[in-house]
């Protein structure tokens, strides 16, 4: 093979393989799972109505953006009375604040997978949160922990009793 043939072969090989080097993904919103765990009370639950509006490229994490929302009215703890109480004005106020909204400000690789830092808005109050995501090849799973008092939601008087772990699972396709 002469030099010009080798060069053309390399260009052809690169054009065929290049799509494998970039990995933009498409999040399957209908299969996304949002769960939470009130640590002190050992109460867990879910939220639905997930809307993803980000742009994730696994080969270019710093160029990616995570943004989305969940419907507050879907908060469910498998206890109708407790769930209804949490959606009421005193806590999440689903009527006046129908969505919990997240928007990333940075995405970077870390040992465990990648880190997404951004703003979480609950009841019109914005606070910075740090998510750590892992990737199993078919879904991204991220976790963070917040204190509900930061969003004027006081389940308990003592601050340390208001910690909640949030997990989001985002199934995707390439």
PDB file of N, CA, C and O in Angstrom, residues 129-167:
ATOM      1  N   UNK A 129     -26.259  22.222  44.641  1.00  0.00           N
ATOM      2  CA  UNK A 129     -26.130  20.828  45.056  1.00  0.00           C
ATOM      3  C   UNK A 129     -25.080  20.147  44.192  1.00  0.00           C
ATOM      4  O   UNK A 129     -24.780  20.587  43.077  1.00  0.00           O
ATOM      5  N   UNK A 130     -24.532  19.069  44.729  1.00  0.00           N
ATOM      6  CA  UNK A 130     -23.480  18.320  44.065  1.00  0.00           C
ATOM      7  C   UNK A 130     -23.949  16.877  43.899  1.00  0.00           C
ATOM      8  O   UNK A 130     -24.177  16.195  44.888  1.00  0.00           O
ATOM      9  N   UNK A 131     -24.100  16.434  42.676  1.00  0.00           N
ATOM     10  CA  UNK A 131     -24.511  15.068  42.363  1.00  0.00           C
ATOM     11  C   UNK A 131     -23.290  14.259  41.965  1.00  0.00           C
ATOM     12  O   UNK A 131     -22.410  14.778  41.267  1.00  0.00           O
ATOM     13  N   UNK A 132     -23.243  13.003  42.333  1.00  0.00           N
ATOM     14  CA  UNK A 132     -22.229  12.078  41.828  1.00  0.00           C
ATOM     15  C   UNK A 132     -22.968  11.020  41.026  1.00  0.00           C
ATOM     16  O   UNK A 132     -23.895  10.377  41.532  1.00  0.00           O
ATOM     17  N   UNK A 133     -22.580  10.870  39.755  1.00  0.00           N
ATOM     18  CA  UNK A 133     -23.224   9.934  38.844  1.00  0.00           C
ATOM     19  C   UNK A 133     -22.300   8.777  38.504  1.00  0.00           C
ATOM     20  O   UNK A 133     -21.081   8.949  38.403  1.00  0.00           O
ATOM     21  N   UNK A 134     -22.905   7.616  38.317  1.00  0.00           N
ATOM     22  CA  UNK A 134     -22.213   6.458  37.771  1.00  0.00           C
ATOM     23  C   UNK A 134     -22.939   6.067  36.485  1.00  0.00           C
ATOM     24  O   UNK A 134     -24.097   6.454  36.264  1.00  0.00           O
ATOM     25  N   UNK A 135     -22.255   5.289  35.655  1.00  0.00           N
ATOM     26  CA  UNK A 135     -22.805   4.880  34.369  1.00  0.00           C
ATOM     27  C   UNK A 135     -22.623   3.377  34.232  1.00  0.00           C
ATOM     28  O   UNK A 135     -21.501   2.890  34.240  1.00  0.00           O
ATOM     29  N   UNK A 136     -23.718   2.636  34.093  1.00  0.00           N
ATOM     30  CA  UNK A 136     -23.597   1.189  33.925  1.00  0.00           C
ATOM     31  C   UNK A 136     -23.701   0.767  32.465  1.00  0.00           C
ATOM     32  O   UNK A 136     -23.796  -0.413  32.162  1.00  0.00           O
ATOM     33  N   UNK A 137     -23.720   1.731  31.546  1.00  0.00           N
ATOM     34  CA  UNK A 137     -23.801   1.437  30.118  1.00  0.00           C
ATOM     35  C   UNK A 137     -25.200   1.562  29.546  1.00  0.00           C
ATOM     36  O   UNK A 137     -25.364   1.692  28.334  1.00  0.00           O
ATOM     37  N   UNK A 138     -26.225   1.528  30.399  1.00  0.00           N
ATOM     38  CA  UNK A 138     -27.599   1.695  29.930  1.00  0.00           C
ATOM     39  C   UNK A 138     -28.354   2.765  30.712  1.00  0.00           C
ATOM     40  O   UNK A 138     -29.434   3.179  30.306  1.00  0.00           O
ATOM     41  N   UNK A 139     -27.785   3.169  31.862  1.00  0.00           N
ATOM     42  CA  UNK A 139     -28.448   4.183  32.694  1.00  0.00           C
ATOM     43  C   UNK A 139     -27.405   4.943  33.507  1.00  0.00           C
ATOM     44  O   UNK A 139     -26.383   4.384  33.912  1.00  0.00           O
ATOM     45  N   UNK A 140     -27.678   6.212  33.727  1.00  0.00           N
ATOM     46  CA  UNK A 140     -26.884   7.039  34.629  1.00  0.00           C
ATOM     47  C   UNK A 140     -27.620   7.074  35.956  1.00  0.00           C
ATOM     48  O   UNK A 140     -28.842   7.267  35.983  1.00  0.00           O
ATOM     49  N   UNK A 141     -26.896   6.883  37.056  1.00  0.00           N
ATOM     50  CA  UNK A 141     -27.504   6.953  38.376  1.00  0.00           C
ATOM     51  C   UNK A 141     -26.764   7.988  39.193  1.00  0.00           C
ATOM     52  O   UNK A 141     -25.545   7.896  39.355  1.00  0.00           O
ATOM     53  N   UNK A 142     -27.492   8.983  39.684  1.00  0.00           N
ATOM     54  CA  UNK A 142     -26.892  10.066  40.453  1.00  0.00           C
ATOM     55  C   UNK A 142     -27.500  10.171  41.834  1.00  0.00           C
ATOM     56  O   UNK A 142     -28.689   9.891  42.024  1.00  0.00           O
ATOM     57  N   UNK A 143     -26.662  10.561  42.798  1.00  0.00           N
ATOM     58  CA  UNK A 143     -27.149  10.766  44.163  1.00  0.00           C
ATOM     59  C   UNK A 143     -26.642  12.099  44.692  1.00  0.00           C
ATOM     60  O   UNK A 143     -25.565  12.574  44.324  1.00  0.00           O
ATOM     61  N   UNK A 144     -27.442  12.682  45.552  1.00  0.00           N
ATOM     62  CA  UNK A 144     -27.068  13.888  46.270  1.00  0.00           C
ATOM     63  C   UNK A 144     -27.803  13.868  47.603  1.00  0.00           C
ATOM     64  O   UNK A 144     -28.708  13.064  47.805  1.00  0.00           O
ATOM     65  N   UNK A 145     -27.413  14.757  48.483  1.00  0.00           N
ATOM     66  CA  UNK A 145     -28.088  14.870  49.769  1.00  0.00           C
ATOM     67  C   UNK A 145     -28.367  16.340  50.033  1.00  0.00           C
ATOM     68  O   UNK A 145     -27.504  17.192  49.804  1.00  0.00           O
ATOM     69  N   UNK A 146     -29.587  16.631  50.488  1.00  0.00           N
ATOM     70  CA  UNK A 146     -29.978  18.008  50.799  1.00  0.00           C
ATOM     71  C   UNK A 146     -30.609  18.053  52.175  1.00  0.00           C
ATOM     72  O   UNK A 146     -31.046  17.033  52.703  1.00  0.00           O
ATOM     73  N   UNK A 147     -30.652  19.254  52.711  1.00  0.00           N
ATOM     74  CA  UNK A 147     -31.367  19.475  53.969  1.00  0.00           C
ATOM     75  C   UNK A 147     -32.618  20.264  53.613  1.00  0.00           C
ATOM     76  O   UNK A 147     -32.530  21.361  53.044  1.00  0.00           O
ATOM     77  N   UNK A 148     -33.786  19.732  53.937  1.00  0.00           N
ATOM     78  CA  UNK A 148     -35.037  20.375  53.540  1.00  0.00           C
ATOM     79  C   UNK A 148     -35.216  21.757  54.174  1.00  0.00           C
ATOM     80  O   UNK A 148     -35.920  22.601  53.612  1.00  0.00           O
ATOM     81  N   UNK A 149     -34.563  22.015  55.299  1.00  0.00           N
ATOM     82  CA  UNK A 149     -34.680  23.346  55.914  1.00  0.00           C
ATOM     83  C   UNK A 149     -34.086  24.423  55.015  1.00  0.00           C
ATOM     84  O   UNK A 149     -34.491  25.583  55.092  1.00  0.00           O
ATOM     85  N   UNK A 150     -33.135  24.057  54.139  1.00  0.00           N
ATOM     86  CA  UNK A 150     -32.574  25.023  53.191  1.00  0.00           C
ATOM     87  C   UNK A 150     -33.630  25.530  52.211  1.00  0.00           C
ATOM     88  O   UNK A 150     -33.431  26.535  51.538  1.00  0.00           O
ATOM     89  N   UNK A 151     -34.746  24.820  52.120  1.00  0.00           N
ATOM     90  CA  UNK A 151     -35.839  25.174  51.223  1.00  0.00           C
ATOM     91  C   UNK A 151     -37.119  25.520  51.995  1.00  0.00           C
ATOM     92  O   UNK A 151     -38.222  25.415  51.467  1.00  0.00           O
ATOM     93  N   UNK A 152     -36.954  25.922  53.239  1.00  0.00           N
ATOM     94  CA  UNK A 152     -38.075  26.272  54.122  1.00  0.00           C
ATOM     95  C   UNK A 152     -39.079  25.129  54.286  1.00  0.00           C
ATOM     96  O   UNK A 152     -40.295  25.354  54.325  1.00  0.00           O
ATOM     97  N   UNK A 153     -38.554  23.921  54.380  1.00  0.00           N
ATOM     98  CA  UNK A 153     -39.372  22.741  54.652  1.00  0.00           C
ATOM     99  C   UNK A 153     -38.803  22.111  55.918  1.00  0.00           C
ATOM    100  O   UNK A 153     -37.757  21.475  55.885  1.00  0.00           O
ATOM    101  N   UNK A 154     -39.480  22.334  57.019  1.00  0.00           N
ATOM    102  CA  UNK A 154     -39.001  21.818  58.305  1.00  0.00           C
ATOM    103  C   UNK A 154     -39.911  20.702  58.779  1.00  0.00           C
ATOM    104  O   UNK A 154     -40.941  20.939  59.405  1.00  0.00           O
ATOM    105  N   UNK A 155     -39.503  19.495  58.488  1.00  0.00           N
ATOM    106  CA  UNK A 155     -40.240  18.331  58.980  1.00  0.00           C
ATOM    107  C   UNK A 155     -40.007  18.215  60.491  1.00  0.00           C
ATOM    108  O   UNK A 155     -40.908  17.936  61.253  1.00  0.00           O
ATOM    109  N   UNK A 156     -38.742  18.463  60.882  1.00  0.00           N
ATOM    110  CA  UNK A 156     -38.341  18.413  62.293  1.00  0.00           C
ATOM    111  C   UNK A 156     -37.729  19.754  62.691  1.00  0.00           C
ATOM    112  O   UNK A 156     -37.211  20.477  61.852  1.00  0.00           O
ATOM    113  N   UNK A 157     -37.760  20.069  63.974  1.00  0.00           N
ATOM    114  CA  UNK A 157     -37.199  21.322  64.475  1.00  0.00           C
ATOM    115  C   UNK A 157     -35.677  21.337  64.338  1.00  0.00           C
ATOM    116  O   UNK A 157     -35.104  22.339  63.920  1.00  0.00           O
ATOM    117  N   UNK A 158     -35.025  20.242  64.700  1.00  0.00           N
ATOM    118  CA  UNK A 158     -33.563  20.170  64.625  1.00  0.00           C
ATOM    119  C   UNK A 158     -33.122  19.982  63.183  1.00  0.00           C
ATOM    120  O   UNK A 158     -33.562  19.067  62.489  1.00  0.00           O
ATOM    121  N   UNK A 159     -32.224  20.866  62.748  1.00  0.00           N
ATOM    122  CA  UNK A 159     -31.754  20.865  61.361  1.00  0.00           C
ATOM    123  C   UNK A 159     -31.252  19.503  60.898  1.00  0.00           C
ATOM    124  O   UNK A 159     -31.602  19.038  59.820  1.00  0.00           O
ATOM    125  N   UNK A 160     -30.428  18.864  61.720  1.00  0.00           N
ATOM    126  CA  UNK A 160     -29.803  17.602  61.310  1.00  0.00           C
ATOM    127  C   UNK A 160     -30.819  16.478  61.059  1.00  0.00           C
ATOM    128  O   UNK A 160     -30.504  15.474  60.428  1.00  0.00           O
ATOM    129  N   UNK A 161     -32.036  16.652  61.499  1.00  0.00           N
ATOM    130  CA  UNK A 161     -33.072  15.633  61.303  1.00  0.00           C
ATOM    131  C   UNK A 161     -33.821  15.810  59.975  1.00  0.00           C
ATOM    132  O   UNK A 161     -34.746  15.058  59.676  1.00  0.00           O
ATOM    133  N   UNK A 162     -33.420  16.791  59.171  1.00  0.00           N
ATOM    134  CA  UNK A 162     -34.100  17.099  57.916  1.00  0.00           C
ATOM    135  C   UNK A 162     -33.273  16.731  56.684  1.00  0.00           C
ATOM    136  O   UNK A 162     -33.461  17.300  55.617  1.00  0.00           O
ATOM    137  N   UNK A 163     -32.371  15.783  56.830  1.00  0.00           N
ATOM    138  CA  UNK A 163     -31.527  15.360  55.714  1.00  0.00           C
ATOM    139  C   UNK A 163     -32.278  14.368  54.821  1.00  0.00           C
ATOM    140  O   UNK A 163     -32.910  13.438  55.308  1.00  0.00           O
ATOM    141  N   UNK A 164     -32.152  14.579  53.504  1.00  0.00           N
ATOM    142  CA  UNK A 164     -32.801  13.723  52.523  1.00  0.00           C
ATOM    143  C   UNK A 164     -31.788  13.331  51.453  1.00  0.00           C
ATOM    144  O   UNK A 164     -31.088  14.186  50.907  1.00  0.00           O
ATOM    145  N   UNK A 165     -31.718  12.046  51.177  1.00  0.00           N
ATOM    146  CA  UNK A 165     -30.889  11.548  50.078  1.00  0.00           C
ATOM    147  C   UNK A 165     -31.788  11.426  48.857  1.00  0.00           C
ATOM    148  O   UNK A 165     -32.886  10.858  48.937  1.00  0.00           O
ATOM    149  N   UNK A 166     -31.329  11.968  47.736  1.00  0.00           N
ATOM    150  CA  UNK A 166     -32.094  11.917  46.487  1.00  0.00           C
ATOM    151  C   UNK A 166     -31.308  11.091  45.475  1.00  0.00           C
ATOM    152  O   UNK A 166     -30.092  11.276  45.322  1.00  0.00           O
ATOM    153  N   UNK A 167     -32.000  10.207  44.788  1.00  0.00           N
ATOM    154  CA  UNK A 167     -31.386   9.386  43.751  1.00  0.00           C
ATOM    155  C   UNK A 167     -32.182   9.548  42.464  1.00  0.00           C
ATOM    156  O   UNK A 167     -33.411   9.532  42.478  1.00  0.00           O
TER     157      UNK A 167
END
